[in-house]
mmCIF file of C-alpha atoms and ligand atoms in Angstrom:
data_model
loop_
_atom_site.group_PDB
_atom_site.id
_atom_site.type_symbol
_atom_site.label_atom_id
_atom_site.label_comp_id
_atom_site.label_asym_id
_atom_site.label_seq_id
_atom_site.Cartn_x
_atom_site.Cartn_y
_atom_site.Cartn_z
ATOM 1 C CA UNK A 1 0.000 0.000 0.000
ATOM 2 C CA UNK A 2 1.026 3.437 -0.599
ATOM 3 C CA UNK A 3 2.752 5.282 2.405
ATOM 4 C CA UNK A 4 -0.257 7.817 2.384
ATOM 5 C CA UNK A 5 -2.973 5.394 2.008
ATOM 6 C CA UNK A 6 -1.232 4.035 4.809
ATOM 7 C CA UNK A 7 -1.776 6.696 7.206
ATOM 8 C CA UNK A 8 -4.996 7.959 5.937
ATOM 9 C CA UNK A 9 -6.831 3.987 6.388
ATOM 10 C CA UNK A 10 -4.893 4.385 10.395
ATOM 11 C CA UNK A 11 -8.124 3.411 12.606
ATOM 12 C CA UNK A 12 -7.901 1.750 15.712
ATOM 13 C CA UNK A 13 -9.408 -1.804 16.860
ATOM 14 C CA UNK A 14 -11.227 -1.932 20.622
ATOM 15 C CA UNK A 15 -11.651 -5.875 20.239
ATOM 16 C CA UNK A 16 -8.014 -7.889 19.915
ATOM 17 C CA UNK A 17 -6.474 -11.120 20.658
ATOM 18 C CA UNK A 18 -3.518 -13.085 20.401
ATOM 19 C CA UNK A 19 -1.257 -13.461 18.951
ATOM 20 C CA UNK A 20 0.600 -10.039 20.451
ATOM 21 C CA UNK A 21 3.815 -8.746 18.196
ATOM 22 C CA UNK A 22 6.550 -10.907 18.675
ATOM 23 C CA UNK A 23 9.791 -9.892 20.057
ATOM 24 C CA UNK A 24 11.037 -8.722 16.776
ATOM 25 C CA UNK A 25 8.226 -6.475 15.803
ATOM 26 C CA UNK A 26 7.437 -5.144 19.675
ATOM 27 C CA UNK A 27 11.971 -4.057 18.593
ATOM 28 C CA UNK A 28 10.235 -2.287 15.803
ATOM 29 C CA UNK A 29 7.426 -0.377 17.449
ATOM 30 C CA UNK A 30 9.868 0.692 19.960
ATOM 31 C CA UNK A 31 12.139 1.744 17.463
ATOM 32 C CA UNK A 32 9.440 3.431 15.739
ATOM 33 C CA UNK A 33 8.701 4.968 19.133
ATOM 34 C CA UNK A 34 12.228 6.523 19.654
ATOM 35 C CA UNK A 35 12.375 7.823 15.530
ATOM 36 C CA UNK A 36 10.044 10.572 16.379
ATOM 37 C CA UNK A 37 10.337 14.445 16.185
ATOM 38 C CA UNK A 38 12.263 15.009 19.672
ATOM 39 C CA UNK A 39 13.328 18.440 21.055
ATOM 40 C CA UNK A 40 16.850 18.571 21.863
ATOM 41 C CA UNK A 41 16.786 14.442 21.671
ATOM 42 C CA UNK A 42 15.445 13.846 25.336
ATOM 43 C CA UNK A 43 14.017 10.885 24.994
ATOM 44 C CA UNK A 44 11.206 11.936 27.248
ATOM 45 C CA UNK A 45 9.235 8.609 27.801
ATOM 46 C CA UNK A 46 9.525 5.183 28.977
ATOM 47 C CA UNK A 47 7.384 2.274 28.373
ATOM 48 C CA UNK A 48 6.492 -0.773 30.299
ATOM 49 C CA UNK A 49 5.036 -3.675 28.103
ATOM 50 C CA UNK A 50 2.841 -6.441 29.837
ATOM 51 C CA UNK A 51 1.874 -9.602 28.537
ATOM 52 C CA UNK A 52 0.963 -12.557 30.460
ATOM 53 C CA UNK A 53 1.464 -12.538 34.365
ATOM 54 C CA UNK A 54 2.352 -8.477 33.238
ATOM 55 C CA UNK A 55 -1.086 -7.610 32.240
ATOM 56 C CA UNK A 56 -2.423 -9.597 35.505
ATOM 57 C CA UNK A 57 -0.295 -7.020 37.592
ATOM 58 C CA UNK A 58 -1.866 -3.913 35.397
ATOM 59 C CA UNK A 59 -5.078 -5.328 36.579
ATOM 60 C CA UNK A 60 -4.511 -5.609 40.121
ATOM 61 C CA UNK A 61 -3.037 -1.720 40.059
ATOM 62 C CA UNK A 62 -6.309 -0.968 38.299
ATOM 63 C CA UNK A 63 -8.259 -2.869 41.098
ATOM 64 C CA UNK A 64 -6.487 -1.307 44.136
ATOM 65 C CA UNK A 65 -6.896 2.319 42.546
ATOM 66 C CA UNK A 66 -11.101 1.173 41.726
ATOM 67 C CA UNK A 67 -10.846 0.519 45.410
ATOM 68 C CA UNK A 68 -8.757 3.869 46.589
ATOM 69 C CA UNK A 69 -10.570 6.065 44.792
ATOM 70 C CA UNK A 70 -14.322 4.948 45.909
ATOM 71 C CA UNK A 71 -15.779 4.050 42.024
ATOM 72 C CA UNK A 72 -18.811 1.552 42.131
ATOM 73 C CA UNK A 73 -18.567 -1.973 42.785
ATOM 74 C CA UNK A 74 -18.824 -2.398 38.595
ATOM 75 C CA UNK A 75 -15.942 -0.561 38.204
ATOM 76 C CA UNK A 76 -14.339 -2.560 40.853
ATOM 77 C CA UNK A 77 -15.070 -5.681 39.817
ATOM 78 C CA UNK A 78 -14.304 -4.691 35.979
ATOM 79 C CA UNK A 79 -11.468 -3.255 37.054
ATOM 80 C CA UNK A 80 -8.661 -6.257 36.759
ATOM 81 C CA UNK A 81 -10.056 -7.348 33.479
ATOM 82 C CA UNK A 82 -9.660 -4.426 31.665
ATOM 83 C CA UNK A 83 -6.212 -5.224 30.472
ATOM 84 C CA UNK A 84 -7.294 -8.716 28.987
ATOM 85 C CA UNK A 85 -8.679 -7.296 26.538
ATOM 86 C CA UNK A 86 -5.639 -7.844 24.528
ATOM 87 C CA UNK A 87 -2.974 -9.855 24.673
ATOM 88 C CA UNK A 88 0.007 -6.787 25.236
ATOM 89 C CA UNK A 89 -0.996 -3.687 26.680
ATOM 90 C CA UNK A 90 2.190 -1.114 26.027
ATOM 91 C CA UNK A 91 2.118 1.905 29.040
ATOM 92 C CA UNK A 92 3.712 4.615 27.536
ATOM 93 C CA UNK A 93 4.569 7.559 30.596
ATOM 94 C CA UNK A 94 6.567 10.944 30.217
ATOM 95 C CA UNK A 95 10.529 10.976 31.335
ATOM 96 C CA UNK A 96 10.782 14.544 31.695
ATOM 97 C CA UNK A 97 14.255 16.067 31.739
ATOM 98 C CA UNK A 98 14.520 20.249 33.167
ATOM 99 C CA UNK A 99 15.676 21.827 29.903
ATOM 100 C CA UNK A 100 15.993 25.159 28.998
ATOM 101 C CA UNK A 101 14.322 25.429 25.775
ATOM 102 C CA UNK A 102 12.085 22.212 25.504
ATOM 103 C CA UNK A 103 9.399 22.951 28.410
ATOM 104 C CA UNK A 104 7.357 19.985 29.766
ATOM 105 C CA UNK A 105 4.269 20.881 27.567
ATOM 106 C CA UNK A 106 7.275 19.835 24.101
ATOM 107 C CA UNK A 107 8.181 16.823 25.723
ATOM 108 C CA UNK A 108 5.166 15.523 26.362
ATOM 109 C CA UNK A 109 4.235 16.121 22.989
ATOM 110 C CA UNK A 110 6.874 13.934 21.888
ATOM 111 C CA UNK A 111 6.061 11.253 23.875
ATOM 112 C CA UNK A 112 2.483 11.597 22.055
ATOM 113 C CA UNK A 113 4.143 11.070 18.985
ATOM 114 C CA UNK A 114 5.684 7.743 20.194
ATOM 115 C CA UNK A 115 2.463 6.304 20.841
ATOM 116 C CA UNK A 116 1.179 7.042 17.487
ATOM 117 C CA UNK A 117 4.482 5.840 15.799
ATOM 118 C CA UNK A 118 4.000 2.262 17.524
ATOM 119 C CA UNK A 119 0.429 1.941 16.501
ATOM 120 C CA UNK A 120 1.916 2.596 13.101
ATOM 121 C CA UNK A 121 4.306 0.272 13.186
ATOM 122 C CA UNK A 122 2.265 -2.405 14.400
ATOM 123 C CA UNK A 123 -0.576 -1.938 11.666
ATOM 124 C CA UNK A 124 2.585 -2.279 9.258
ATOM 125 C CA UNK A 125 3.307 -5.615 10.568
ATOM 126 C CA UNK A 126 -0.040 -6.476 10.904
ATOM 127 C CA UNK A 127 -1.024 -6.014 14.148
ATOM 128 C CA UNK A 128 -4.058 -3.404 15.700
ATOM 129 C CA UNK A 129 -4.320 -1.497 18.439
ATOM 130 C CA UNK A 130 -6.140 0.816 20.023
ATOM 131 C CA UNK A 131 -4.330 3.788 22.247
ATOM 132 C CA UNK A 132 -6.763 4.310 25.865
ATOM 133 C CA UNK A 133 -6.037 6.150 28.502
ATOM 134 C CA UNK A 134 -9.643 6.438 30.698
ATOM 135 C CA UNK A 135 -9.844 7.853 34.452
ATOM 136 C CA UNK A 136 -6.694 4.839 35.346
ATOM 137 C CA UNK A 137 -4.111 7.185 33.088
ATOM 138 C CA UNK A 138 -4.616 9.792 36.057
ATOM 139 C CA UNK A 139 -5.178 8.029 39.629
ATOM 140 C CA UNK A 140 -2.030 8.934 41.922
ATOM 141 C CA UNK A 141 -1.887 5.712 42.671
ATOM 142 C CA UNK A 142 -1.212 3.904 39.099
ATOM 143 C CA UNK A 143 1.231 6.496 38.929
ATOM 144 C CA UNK A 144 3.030 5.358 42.596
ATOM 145 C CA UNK A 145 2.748 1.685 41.592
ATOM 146 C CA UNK A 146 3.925 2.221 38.272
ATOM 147 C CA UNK A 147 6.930 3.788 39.337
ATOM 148 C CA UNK A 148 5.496 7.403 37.717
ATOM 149 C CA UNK A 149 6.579 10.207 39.664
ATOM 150 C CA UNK A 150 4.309 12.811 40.932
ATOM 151 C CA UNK A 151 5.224 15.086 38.090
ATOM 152 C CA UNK A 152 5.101 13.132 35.442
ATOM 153 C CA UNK A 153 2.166 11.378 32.838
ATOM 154 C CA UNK A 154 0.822 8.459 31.605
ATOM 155 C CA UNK A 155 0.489 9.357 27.972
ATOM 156 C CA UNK A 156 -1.823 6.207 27.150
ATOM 157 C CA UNK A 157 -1.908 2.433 27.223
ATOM 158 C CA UNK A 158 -1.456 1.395 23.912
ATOM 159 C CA UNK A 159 -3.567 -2.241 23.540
ATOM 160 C CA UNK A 160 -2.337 -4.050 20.465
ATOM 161 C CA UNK A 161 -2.828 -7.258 19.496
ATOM 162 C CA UNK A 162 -4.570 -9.267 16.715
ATOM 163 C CA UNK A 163 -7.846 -7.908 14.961
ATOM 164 C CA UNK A 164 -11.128 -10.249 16.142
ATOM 165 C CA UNK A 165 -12.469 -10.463 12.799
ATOM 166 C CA UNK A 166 -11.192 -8.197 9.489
ATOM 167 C CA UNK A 167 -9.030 -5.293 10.683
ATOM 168 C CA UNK A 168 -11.232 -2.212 9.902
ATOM 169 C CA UNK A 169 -10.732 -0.572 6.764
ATOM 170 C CA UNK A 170 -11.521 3.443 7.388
ATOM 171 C CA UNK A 171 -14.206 3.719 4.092
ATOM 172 C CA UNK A 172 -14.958 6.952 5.587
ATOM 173 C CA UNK A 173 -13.578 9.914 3.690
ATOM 174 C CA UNK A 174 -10.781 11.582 5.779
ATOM 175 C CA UNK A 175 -11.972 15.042 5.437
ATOM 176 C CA UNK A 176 -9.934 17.814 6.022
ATOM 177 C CA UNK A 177 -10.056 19.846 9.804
ATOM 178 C CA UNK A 178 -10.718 23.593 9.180
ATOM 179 C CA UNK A 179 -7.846 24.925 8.370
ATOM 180 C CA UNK A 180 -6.607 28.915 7.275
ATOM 181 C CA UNK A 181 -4.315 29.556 4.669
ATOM 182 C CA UNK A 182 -1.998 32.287 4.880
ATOM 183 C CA UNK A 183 -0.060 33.255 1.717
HETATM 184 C C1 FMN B 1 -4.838 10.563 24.315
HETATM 185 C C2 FMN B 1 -5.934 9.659 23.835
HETATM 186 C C3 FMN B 1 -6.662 8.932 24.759
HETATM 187 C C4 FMN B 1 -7.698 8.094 24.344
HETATM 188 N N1 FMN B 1 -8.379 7.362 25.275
HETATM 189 C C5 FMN B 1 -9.351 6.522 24.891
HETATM 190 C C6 FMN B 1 -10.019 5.703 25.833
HETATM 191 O O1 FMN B 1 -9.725 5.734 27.031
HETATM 192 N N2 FMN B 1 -11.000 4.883 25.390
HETATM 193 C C7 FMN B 1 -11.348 4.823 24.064
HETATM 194 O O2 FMN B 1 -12.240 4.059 23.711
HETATM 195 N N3 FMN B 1 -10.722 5.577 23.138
HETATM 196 C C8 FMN B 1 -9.713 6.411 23.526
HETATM 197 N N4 FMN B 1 -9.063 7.174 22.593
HETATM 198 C C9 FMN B 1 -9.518 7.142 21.185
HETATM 199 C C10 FMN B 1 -9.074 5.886 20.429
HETATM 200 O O3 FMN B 1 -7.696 5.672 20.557
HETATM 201 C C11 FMN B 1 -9.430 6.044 18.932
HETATM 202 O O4 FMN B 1 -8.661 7.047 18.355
HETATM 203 C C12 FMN B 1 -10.895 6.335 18.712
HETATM 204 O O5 FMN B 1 -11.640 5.210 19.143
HETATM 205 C C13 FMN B 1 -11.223 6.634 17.234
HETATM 206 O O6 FMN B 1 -10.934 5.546 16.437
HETATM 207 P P1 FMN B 1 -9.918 5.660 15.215
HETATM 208 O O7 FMN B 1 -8.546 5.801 15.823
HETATM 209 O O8 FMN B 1 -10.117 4.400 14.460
HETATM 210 O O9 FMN B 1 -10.288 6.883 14.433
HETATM 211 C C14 FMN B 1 -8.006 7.991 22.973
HETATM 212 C C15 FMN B 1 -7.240 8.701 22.041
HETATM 213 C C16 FMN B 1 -6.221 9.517 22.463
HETATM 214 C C17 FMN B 1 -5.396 10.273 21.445
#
């Protein structure tokens, strides 16, 4: 497929299974990750891929913070499964480094980018994905037992996997935002 056809059929996929990328193609998506735009080259992110046991011990953070922060008893009880729902679940957080010219606001935009680039690279190699973040991204306590300072984000959890059913095909037109032109 052409590189722009590419990017303009992008769409995400909620429902996935296994397989998960391999070792060689999760090398690729992180590579991917760390090939995009990047102020002053800080590297501002880290990521933490679970799969197996991994995704069991997302769940349980999920479940304590359900607990610590009073939702309902669904929530609670939905709480540990929602990382099943694929078979690698990538957390993507901010590294922020003090700089002088790249504020926080840059780097964090960077680390955006990074999520995007590995849900790029894993359509390439055939894989979907689907980037969430949901009221978990921001609890104080995913952060603590994620090892996320107090200062820093969780950008997203990026679920990828294998497409239940046909990968969707965007057959919407991509129409253009509003945009100015200034000549
Ligand atoms: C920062 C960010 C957070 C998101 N969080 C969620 C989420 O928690 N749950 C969800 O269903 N979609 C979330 N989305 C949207 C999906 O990733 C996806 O873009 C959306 O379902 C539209 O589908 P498409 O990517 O195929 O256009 C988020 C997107 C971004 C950029």
């Amino acid at each position: 497929m052409d590189f722009v056809d590419f990017l303009l059929a992008r769409s995400s996929m909620p429902r996935l299974q296994a397989p998960a990328p391999d070792q060689h193609t999760l090398n690729t998506m992180l590579q991917a990750a760390a090939s995009v735009p990047d102020h002053a080259g800080l590297k501002p992110w880290h990521f933490i891929v679970c799969e197996g046991l991994g995704l069991k011990r997302l769940g349980d953070i999920f479940e304590q913070a359900a607990i610590d922060n009073d939702l309902s008893e669904r929530d609670i009880a939905r709480a540990p499964e929602l990382p099943l729902r694929a078979p690698m679940v990538v957390v993507i957080t901010t590294r922020l480094t003090e700089h002088p010219k790249v504020p926080a606001s840059e780097q964090f935009s960077a680390a955006s980018c990074a999520v995007y680039a590995m849900q790029l690279a894993a359509r390439a190699k055939g894989f979907d994905s689907i980037w969430r973040t949901g009221p978990y991204a921001h609890f104080d306590q995913v952060k603590q037992a994620l090892g996320v300072a107090e200062s820093e984000h969780i950008v997203g959890f990026l679920y990828v996997g294998t497409a239940q059913g046909e990968s969707p095909q965007r057959s919407r037109e991509v129409s253009l935002p509003t945009y100015e032109q200034w000549r």
